[in-house]
XYZ file of C-alpha atoms in Angstrom:
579
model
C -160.527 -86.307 -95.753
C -158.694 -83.323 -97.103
C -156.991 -83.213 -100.685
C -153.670 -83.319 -99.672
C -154.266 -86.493 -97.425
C -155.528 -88.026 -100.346
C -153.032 -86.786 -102.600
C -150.543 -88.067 -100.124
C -152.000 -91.792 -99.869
C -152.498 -91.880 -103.604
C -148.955 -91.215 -104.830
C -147.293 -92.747 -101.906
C -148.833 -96.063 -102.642
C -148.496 -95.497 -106.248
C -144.517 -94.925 -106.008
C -143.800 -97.881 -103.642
C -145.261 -100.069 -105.858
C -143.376 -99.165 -108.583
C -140.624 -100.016 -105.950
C -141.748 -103.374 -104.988
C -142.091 -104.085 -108.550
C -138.194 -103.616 -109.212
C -137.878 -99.965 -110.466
C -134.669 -98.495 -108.161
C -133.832 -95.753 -110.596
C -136.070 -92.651 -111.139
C -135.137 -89.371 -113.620
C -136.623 -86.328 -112.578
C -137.044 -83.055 -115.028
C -137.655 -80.106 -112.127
C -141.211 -78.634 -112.443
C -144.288 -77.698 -110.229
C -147.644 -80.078 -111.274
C -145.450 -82.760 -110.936
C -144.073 -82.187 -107.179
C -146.502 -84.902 -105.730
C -144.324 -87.278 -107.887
C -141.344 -85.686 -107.556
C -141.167 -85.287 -103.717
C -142.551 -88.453 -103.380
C -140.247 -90.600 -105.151
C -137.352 -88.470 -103.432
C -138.787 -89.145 -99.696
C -138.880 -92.906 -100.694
C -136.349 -95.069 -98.611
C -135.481 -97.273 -101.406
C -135.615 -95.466 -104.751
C -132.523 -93.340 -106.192
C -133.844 -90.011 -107.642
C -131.918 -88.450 -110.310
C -132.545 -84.695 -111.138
C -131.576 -83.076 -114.524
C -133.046 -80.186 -115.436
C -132.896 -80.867 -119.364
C -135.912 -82.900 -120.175
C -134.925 -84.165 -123.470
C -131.012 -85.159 -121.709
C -133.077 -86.721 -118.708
C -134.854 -88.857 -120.655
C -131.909 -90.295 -122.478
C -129.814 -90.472 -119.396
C -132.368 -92.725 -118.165
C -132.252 -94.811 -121.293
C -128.585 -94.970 -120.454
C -129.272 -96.344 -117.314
C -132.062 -98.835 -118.744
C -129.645 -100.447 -121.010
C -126.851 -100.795 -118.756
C -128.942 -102.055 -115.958
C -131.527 -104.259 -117.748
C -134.302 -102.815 -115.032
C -137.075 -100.295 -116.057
C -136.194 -96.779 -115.587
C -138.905 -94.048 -114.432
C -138.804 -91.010 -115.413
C -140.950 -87.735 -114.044
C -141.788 -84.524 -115.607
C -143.702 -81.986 -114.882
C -147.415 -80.901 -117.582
C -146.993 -78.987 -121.129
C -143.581 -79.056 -123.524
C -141.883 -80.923 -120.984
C -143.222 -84.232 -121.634
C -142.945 -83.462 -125.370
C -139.095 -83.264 -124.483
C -138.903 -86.830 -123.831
C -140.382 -87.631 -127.099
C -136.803 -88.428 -128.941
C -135.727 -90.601 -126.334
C -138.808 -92.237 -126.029
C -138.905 -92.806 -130.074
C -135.712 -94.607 -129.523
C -136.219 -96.619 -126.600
C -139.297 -98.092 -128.547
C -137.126 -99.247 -131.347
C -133.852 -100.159 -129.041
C -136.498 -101.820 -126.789
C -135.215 -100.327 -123.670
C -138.023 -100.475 -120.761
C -139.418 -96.576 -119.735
C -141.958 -95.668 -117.215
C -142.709 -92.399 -118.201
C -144.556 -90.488 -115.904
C -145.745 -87.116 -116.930
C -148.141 -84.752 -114.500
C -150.797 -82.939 -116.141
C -153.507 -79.952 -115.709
C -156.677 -81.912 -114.063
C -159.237 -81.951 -116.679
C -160.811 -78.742 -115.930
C -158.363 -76.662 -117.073
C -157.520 -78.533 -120.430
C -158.275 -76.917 -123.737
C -159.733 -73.436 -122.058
C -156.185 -71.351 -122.206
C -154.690 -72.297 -118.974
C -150.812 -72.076 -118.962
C -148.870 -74.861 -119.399
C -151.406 -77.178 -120.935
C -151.199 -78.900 -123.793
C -152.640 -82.329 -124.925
C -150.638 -85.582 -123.092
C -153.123 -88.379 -123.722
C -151.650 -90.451 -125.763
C -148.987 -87.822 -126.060
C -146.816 -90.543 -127.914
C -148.652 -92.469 -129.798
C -147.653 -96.099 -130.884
C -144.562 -95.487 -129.337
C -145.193 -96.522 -125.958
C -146.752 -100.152 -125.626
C -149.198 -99.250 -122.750
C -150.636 -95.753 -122.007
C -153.136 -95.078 -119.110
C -154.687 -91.692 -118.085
C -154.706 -91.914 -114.307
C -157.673 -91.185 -112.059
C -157.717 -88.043 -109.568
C -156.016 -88.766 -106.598
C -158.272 -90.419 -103.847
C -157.066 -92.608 -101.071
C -160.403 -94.939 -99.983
C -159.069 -98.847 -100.121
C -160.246 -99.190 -103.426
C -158.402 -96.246 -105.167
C -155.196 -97.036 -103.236
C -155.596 -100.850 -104.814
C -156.554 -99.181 -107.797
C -153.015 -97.227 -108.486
C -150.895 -99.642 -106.707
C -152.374 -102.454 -109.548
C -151.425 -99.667 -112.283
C -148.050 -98.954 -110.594
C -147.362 -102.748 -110.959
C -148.750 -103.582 -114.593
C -146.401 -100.229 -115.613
C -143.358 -101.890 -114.789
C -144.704 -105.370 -116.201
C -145.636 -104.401 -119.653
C -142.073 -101.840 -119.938
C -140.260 -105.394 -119.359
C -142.937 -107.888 -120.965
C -141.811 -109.657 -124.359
C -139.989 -106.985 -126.230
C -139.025 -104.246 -123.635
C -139.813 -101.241 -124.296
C -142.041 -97.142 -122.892
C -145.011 -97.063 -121.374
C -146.860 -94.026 -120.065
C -148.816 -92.864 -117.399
C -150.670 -89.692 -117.612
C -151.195 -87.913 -114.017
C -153.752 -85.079 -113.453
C -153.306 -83.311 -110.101
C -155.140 -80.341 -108.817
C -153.936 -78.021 -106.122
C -152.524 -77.866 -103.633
C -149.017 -79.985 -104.943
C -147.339 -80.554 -101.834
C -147.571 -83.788 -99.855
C -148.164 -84.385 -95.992
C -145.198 -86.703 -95.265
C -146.123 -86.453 -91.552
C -148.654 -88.798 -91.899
C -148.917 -92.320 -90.366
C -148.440 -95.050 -92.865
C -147.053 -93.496 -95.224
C -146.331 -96.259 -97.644
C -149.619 -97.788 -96.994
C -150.014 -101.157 -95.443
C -148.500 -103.323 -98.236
C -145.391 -102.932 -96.947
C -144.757 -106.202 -95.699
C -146.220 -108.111 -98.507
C -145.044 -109.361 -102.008
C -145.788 -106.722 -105.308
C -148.591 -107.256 -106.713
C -149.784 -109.215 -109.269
C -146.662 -110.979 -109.936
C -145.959 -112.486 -113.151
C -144.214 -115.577 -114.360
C -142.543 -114.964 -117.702
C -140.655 -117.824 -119.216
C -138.873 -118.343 -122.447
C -139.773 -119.296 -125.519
C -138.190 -122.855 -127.516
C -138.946 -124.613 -130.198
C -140.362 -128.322 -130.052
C -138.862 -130.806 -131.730
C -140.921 -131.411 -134.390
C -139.995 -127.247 -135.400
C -136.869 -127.756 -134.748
C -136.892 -131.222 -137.372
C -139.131 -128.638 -139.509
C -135.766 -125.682 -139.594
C -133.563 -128.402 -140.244
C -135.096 -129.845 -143.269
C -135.167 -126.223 -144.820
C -131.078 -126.405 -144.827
C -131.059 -130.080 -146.369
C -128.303 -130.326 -149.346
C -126.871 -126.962 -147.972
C -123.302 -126.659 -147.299
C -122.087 -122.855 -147.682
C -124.069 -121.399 -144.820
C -123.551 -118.467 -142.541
C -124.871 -117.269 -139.213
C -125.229 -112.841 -138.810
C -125.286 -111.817 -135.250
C -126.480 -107.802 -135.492
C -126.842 -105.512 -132.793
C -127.564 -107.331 -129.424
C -127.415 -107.296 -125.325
C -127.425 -110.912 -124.804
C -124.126 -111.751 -123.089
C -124.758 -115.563 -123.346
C -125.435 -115.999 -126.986
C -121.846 -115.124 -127.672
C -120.799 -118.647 -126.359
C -123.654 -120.055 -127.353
C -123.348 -119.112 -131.271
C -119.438 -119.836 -131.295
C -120.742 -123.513 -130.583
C -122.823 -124.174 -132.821
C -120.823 -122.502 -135.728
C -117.997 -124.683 -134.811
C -120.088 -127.762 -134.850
C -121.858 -126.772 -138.086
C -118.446 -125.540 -139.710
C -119.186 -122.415 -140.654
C -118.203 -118.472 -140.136
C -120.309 -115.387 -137.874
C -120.029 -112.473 -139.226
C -120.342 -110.321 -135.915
C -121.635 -106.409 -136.112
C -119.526 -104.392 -133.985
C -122.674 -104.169 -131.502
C -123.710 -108.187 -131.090
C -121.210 -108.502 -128.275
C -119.353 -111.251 -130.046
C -116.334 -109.492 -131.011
C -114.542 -108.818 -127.301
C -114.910 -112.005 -124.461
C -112.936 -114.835 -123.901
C -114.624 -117.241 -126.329
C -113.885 -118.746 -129.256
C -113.131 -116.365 -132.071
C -111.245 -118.571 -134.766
C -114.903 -118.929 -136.904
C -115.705 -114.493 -136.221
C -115.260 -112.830 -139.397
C -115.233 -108.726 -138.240
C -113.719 -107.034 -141.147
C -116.845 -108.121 -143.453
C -117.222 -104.527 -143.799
C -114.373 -103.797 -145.828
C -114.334 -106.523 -148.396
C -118.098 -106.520 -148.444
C -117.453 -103.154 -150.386
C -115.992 -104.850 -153.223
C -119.190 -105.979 -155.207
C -117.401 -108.778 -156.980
C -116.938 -109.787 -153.645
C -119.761 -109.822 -152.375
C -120.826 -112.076 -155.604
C -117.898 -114.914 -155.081
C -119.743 -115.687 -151.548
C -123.108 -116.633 -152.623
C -124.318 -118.275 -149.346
C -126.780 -121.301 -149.497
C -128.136 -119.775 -146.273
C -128.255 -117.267 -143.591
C -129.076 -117.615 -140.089
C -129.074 -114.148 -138.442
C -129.500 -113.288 -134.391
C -130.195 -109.849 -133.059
C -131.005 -106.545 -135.098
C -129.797 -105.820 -138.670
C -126.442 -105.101 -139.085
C -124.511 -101.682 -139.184
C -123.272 -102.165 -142.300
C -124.169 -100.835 -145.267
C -122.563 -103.109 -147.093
C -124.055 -105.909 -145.705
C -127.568 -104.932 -146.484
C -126.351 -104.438 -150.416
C -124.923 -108.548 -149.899
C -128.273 -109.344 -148.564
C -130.022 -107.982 -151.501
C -128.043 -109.033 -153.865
C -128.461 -112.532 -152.787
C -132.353 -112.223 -152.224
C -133.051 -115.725 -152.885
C -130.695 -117.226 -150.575
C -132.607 -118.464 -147.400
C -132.520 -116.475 -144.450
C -133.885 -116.827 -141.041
C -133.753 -114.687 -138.027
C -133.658 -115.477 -134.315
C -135.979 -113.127 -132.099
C -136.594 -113.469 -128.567
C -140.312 -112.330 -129.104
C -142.598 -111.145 -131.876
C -140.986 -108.905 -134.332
C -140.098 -108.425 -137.879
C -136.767 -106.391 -138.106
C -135.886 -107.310 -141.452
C -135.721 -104.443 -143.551
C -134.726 -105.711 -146.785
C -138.311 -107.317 -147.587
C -136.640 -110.269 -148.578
C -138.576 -113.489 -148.344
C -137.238 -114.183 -144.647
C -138.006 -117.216 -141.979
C -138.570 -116.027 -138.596
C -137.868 -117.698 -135.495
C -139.275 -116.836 -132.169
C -137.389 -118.582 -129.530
C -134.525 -117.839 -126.802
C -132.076 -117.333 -129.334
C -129.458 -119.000 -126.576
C -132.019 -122.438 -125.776
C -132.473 -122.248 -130.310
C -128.348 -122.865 -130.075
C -128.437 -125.291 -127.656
C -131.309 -127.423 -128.936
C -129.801 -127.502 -132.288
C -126.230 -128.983 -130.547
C -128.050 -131.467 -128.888
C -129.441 -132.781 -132.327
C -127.434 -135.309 -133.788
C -128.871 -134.737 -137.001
C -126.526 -131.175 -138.313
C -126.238 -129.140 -142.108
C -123.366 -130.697 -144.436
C -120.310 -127.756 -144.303
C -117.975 -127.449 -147.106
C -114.150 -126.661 -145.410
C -113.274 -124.626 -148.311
C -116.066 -122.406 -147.659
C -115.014 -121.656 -144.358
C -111.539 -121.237 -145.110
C -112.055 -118.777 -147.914
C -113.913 -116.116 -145.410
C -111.215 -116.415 -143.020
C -108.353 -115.761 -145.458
C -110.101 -112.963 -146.458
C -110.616 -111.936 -142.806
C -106.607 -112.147 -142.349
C -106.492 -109.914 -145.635
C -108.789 -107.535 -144.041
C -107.045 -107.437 -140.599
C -103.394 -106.890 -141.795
C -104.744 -103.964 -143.651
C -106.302 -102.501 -141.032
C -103.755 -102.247 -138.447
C -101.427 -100.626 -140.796
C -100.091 -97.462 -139.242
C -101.261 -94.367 -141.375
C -98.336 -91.427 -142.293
C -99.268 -88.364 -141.082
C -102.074 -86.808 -138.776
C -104.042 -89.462 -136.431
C -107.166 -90.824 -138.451
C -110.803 -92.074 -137.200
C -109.861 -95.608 -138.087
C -106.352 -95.080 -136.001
C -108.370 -93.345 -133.038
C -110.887 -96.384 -132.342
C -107.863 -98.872 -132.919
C -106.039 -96.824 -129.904
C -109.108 -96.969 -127.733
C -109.405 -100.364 -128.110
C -105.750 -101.650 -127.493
C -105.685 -99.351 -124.017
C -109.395 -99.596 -123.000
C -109.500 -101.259 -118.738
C -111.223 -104.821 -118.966
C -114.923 -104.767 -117.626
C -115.652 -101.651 -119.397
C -118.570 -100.577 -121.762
C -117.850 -98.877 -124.951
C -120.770 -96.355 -126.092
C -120.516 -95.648 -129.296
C -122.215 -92.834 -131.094
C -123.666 -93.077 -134.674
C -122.942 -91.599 -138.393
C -119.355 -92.089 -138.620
C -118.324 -93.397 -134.596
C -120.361 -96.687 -135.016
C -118.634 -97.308 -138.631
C -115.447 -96.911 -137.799
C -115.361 -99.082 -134.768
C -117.320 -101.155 -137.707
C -114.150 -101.668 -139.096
C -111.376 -101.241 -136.545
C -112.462 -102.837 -134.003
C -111.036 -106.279 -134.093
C -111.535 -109.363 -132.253
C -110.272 -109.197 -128.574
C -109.973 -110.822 -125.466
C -110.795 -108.109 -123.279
C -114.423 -108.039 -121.650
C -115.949 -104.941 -123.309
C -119.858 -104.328 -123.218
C -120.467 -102.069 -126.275
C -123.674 -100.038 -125.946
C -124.745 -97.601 -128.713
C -128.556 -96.028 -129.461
C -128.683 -97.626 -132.474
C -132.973 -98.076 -132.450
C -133.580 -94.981 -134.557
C -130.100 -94.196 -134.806
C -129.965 -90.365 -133.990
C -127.143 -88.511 -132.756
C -129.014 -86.672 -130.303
C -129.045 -87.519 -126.218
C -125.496 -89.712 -127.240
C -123.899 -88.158 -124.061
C -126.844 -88.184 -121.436
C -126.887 -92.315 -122.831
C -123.644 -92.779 -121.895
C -123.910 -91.127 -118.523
C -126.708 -92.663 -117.894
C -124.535 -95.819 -118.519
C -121.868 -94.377 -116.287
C -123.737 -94.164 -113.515
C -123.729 -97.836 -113.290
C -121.254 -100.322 -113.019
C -118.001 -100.624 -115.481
C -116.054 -97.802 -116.402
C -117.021 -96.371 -119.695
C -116.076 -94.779 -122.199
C -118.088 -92.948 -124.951
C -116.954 -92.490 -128.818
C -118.826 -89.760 -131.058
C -118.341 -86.816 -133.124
C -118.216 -83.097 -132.892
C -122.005 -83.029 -134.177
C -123.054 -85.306 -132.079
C -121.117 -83.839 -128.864
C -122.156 -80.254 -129.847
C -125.990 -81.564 -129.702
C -126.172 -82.945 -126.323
C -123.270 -80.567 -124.619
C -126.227 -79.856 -121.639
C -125.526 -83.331 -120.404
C -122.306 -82.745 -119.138
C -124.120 -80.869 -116.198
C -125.056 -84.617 -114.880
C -121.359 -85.551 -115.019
C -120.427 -82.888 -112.733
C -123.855 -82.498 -110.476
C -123.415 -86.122 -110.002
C -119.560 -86.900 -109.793
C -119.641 -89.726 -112.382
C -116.457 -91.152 -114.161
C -116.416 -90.930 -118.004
C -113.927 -90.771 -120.787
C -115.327 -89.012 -123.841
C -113.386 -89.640 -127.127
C -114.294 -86.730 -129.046
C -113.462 -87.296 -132.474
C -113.996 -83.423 -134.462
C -113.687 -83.334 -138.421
C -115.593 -80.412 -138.012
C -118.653 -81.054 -139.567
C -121.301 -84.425 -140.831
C -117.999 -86.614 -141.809
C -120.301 -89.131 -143.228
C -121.768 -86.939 -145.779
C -118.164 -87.313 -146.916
C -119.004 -90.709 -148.204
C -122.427 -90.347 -149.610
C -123.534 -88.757 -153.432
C -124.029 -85.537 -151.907
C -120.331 -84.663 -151.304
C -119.991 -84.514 -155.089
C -122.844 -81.321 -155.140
C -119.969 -78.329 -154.067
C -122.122 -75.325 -154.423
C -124.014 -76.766 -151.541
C -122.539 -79.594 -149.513
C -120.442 -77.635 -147.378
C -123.680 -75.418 -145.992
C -126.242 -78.249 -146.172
C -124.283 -81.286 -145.297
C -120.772 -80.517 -144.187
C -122.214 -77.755 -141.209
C -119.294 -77.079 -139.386
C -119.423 -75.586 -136.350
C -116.185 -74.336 -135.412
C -116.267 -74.673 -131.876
C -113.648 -74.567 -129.070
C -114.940 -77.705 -127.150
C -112.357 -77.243 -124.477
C -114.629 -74.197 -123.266
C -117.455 -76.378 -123.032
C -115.442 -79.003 -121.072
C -113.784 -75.999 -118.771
C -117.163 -74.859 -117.794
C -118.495 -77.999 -117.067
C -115.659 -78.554 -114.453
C -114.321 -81.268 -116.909
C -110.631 -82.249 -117.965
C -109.690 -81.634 -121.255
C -106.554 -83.146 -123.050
C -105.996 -83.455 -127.197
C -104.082 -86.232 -129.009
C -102.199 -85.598 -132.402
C -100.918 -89.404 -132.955
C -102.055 -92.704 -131.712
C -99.314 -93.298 -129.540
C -100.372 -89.948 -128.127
C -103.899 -90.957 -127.707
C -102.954 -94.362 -126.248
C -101.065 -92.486 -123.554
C -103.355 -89.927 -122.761
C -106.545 -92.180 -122.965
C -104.684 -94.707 -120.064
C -104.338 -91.140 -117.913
C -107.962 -90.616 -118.434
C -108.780 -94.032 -117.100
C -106.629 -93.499 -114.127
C -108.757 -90.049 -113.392
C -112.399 -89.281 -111.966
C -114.615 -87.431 -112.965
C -115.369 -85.807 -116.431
C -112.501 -86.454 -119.148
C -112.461 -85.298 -122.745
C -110.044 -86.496 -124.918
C -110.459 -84.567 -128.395
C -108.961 -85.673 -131.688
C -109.086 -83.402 -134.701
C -109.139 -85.077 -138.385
C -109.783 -83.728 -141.770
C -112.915 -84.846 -143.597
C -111.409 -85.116 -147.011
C -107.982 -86.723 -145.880
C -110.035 -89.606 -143.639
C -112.209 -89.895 -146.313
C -109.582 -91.083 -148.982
C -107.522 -93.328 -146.594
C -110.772 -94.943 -145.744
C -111.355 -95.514 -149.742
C -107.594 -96.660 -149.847
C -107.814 -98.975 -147.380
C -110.888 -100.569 -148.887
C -109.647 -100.168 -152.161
C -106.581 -102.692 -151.145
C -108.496 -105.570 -149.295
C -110.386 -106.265 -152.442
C -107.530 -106.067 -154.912
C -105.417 -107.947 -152.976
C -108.133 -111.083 -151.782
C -108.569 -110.865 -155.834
C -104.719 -111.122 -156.513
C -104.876 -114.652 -154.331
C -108.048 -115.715 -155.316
């Protein structure tokens, strides 16, 4: 049997098993060891390929398309810096758990470590990272091998989407000659008409009754409680926490990101604006909880995590789907590992429940209204961050997904985005919280699905401008709300903007770019706002557009900075005037 027959057996069966084991979306990064892969997956009847050239955009556009799609993502590259390309995206799908399949092609052994080009060391390229690696054999097609690699291609995809989801990679070493024999008979092998392999029967996790007895003893004689929902994707907890807060009689404090704050349920018991008041540390003192009860990741908010650890003592637990300890304060924390949605539910059907004092409640919700009325005061002057994410949400299409982008974008829609009816999905990389790959995410998102529409800064825009290729190579619809203060705006908050002599250079980098160029020469349309009413308007044109559409708003760094501090300044004093 030749090489390239075997080649050709060996990756075709390898590539419609991934198939038949649910993977319909595959990101290519252009390069020659990997063509077996590459042509492959793009002869395959079912799969989608997706080709961008950037490796480090590819591999966060397929993140993008992970998290909006809930499926594992593949992604190909070809040997040497190109698989150390995907290492940022990789880093954050690990802590986001968003399910990979990286598949990177490599030198055969023969020509590692000896000076051949385009060899570098990929086993176990990425560490911890990934939660399965495996260094695949040289292509061969007897029976055996072609079981062999379709039982790999299957456990990939498994262990990507098993318990926490999250990368996995597969090392491939291929000698010459690259190019397959599609002419042959068979192609896909002759487990075509058969199930995937190995299937697996993953259920979810609840507590028995004597646990749950167990949690509710733990709250006895405790009457000022409070659940925390942080960063989430679960689309049924939102229901299923506004339940059992109104049964227990006490408030959620819902991150921007825990998908509680947009949706037609309840929202009477969702305080959003903890944020703000949370900043006043007198505050934070007055609402001692008895307990804490937190679903999803921690929190954006900085202030939140000082209230945590200010109130170390209290008792906290924290729903998780699966094994995992994201609790970063080191507090003494309880942690329960159960479908956070069946947790709810079981504890409703209880008849036992935690005493709730009314005036506990009501106090967080005044100060919620105190909050609110603040923050949709119109500002004088130029349009400010706050004032841009208020406009985005009031004119935002239902069914859409918000991505957000971090340092200042996720804090400000922190604190201006209020509690609406609208169905909004808001998406954000938020695992090791980078700003890097925040457009190719968003595309990625895009390419899926609801409209969407993507919120970040100039730094964050000018690091990932490559990915704009993908809009127009592929056609896909996307708003881009390009907020520009011209430089690291949160720096503008933080000690170091008190160091002049070297703040500006070291933390206030601007860049000083003409992003319309960028957007020109990416076939995209650019527009500007100056006011919200401006933005409102020319956001709803955007929406009514395809294709590629930047919206840019220009703010000052000092001037946002003090409204912000104004703002926050009057919640407290005036929840302390009425208290």
């Amino acid at each position: 049997m030749s090489s390239t027959v075997a080649l050709t057996r060996y990756t075709a069966n390898f590539v419609d098993e991934l198939s038949k084991s649910g993977v319909t979306d595959v990101v290519i990064s252009p390069g020659s060891r990997s063509t077996p892969l590459a042509m492959t997956i793009a002869e395959h009847p079912v799969m989608k390929e997706w080709v961008v050239i950037d490796e480090r955009s590819a591999a966060f556009f397929a993140m993008g398309i992970a998290k909006k799609t809930s499926r594992a993502v593949a992604l190909v590259c070809t040997s040497g810096t190109a698989a150390a390309n995907y290492f940022p995206a990789i880093v954050e799908a690990h802590y986001s758990r968003i399910p990979l399949v990286v598949l990177t092609a490599d030198r055969p052994h023969e020509l590692r470590d000896v000076g051949a080009p385009q060899a570098i060391e990929q086993i176990k390229l990425y560490g911890d990272y990934v939660k399965w690696f495996q260094e695949m054999a040289l292509p061969e097609a007897s029976e055996k091998m072609l079981d062999y690699v379709r039982n790999k291609a299957a456990r990939a995809v498994f262990m990507a989407q098993e318990g926490n989801p999250g990368p996995v990679h597969l090392n491939f070493p291929f000698r010459d000659p690259l190019v397959p024999d599609f002419t042959l008979d068979n192609l896909w092998g002759d487990h075509r008409a058969i199930e995937p392999r190995n299937p697996a029967f993953d259920g979810k996790r609840q507590l028995s009754a004597q646990q749950l007895s167990s949690f509710l003893q733990k709250l006895e004689g405790k009457d000022k409680g409070i659940i925390v929902c942080g960063p989430q994707m679960e689309q049924e907890l939102a229901q299923a926490v506004t339940s059992l807060a109104e049964a227990w009689g006490i408030p959620i404090l819902a991150d921007p990101l825990s998908q509680m704050r947009a949706g037609e349920h309840a929202k009477d018991l969702i305080i959003e604006t903890y944020d703000a008041f949370f900043r006043d540390e007198a505050l934070r003192k007055k609402l001692s909880p008895d307990y804490i009860i937190r679903f999803g990741a921690m929190p954006v908010s900085k202030p939140y995590l000082f209230y945590v650890n200010e109130h170390a003592h209290t008792p906290q637990f924290v729903v998780e789907n699966h094994a995992g300890f994201r609790e970063p304060t080191g507090n003494n924390t309880g942690f329960i590992f159960a479908d956070p949605v069946l947790f709810c539910e079981a504890l409703l059907q209880l008849e036992h429940k935690p005493l709730h004092d009314k005036e506990w409640l009501a106090s967080w919700q005044e100060m919620n209204q105190v909050a609110k009325k603040h923050l949709l005061t119109e500002a004088t002057g130029a349009i400010t961050e706050g004032e841009a994410v208020r406009a985005l949400i009031d004119v935002i299409p239902e069914e859409s997904s918000i991505y957000i982008g971090n340092s200042m974008a996720v804090r400000d829609l922190d604190t201006f985005f209020l509690t609406t009816p609208k169905q909004l999905s808001i998406l954000a990389n938020r695992g090791a919280n980078g700003i890097d790959g925040m457009v190719s995410s968003a595309l990625g998102a895009a390419a899926y699905g609801t409209p969407v529409t993507l919120v970040l800064g100039d730094l964050s825009f000018y690091h990932d401008l490559n990915a704009l290729l993908i809009a127009r190579q592929y056609g896909l619809n996307i708003t881009i709300l390009l907020i520009n203060n011209n430089g690291g705006g949160i720096f503008s908050f933080l000690p170091q903007s008190q160091e002049e002599k070297h703040f500006e250079v070291l933390f206030g980098t601007p860049v000083d770019i003409e992003f319309k160029q960028a957007v020109n020469m990416y076939g995209g349309n650019y527009t500007s706002a100056e006011s919200e009413e401006d933005l409102k308007k020319v956001l709803y044109e955007s929406y009514q557009s395809k294709g590629l559409s930047v919206v840019e708003v220009k703010t000052d760094r000092d001037a946002n900075t003090s409204w912000h501090r104004n703002i926050w300044k009057a919640i407290a004093e005036e929840i302390k005037d009425e208290a």
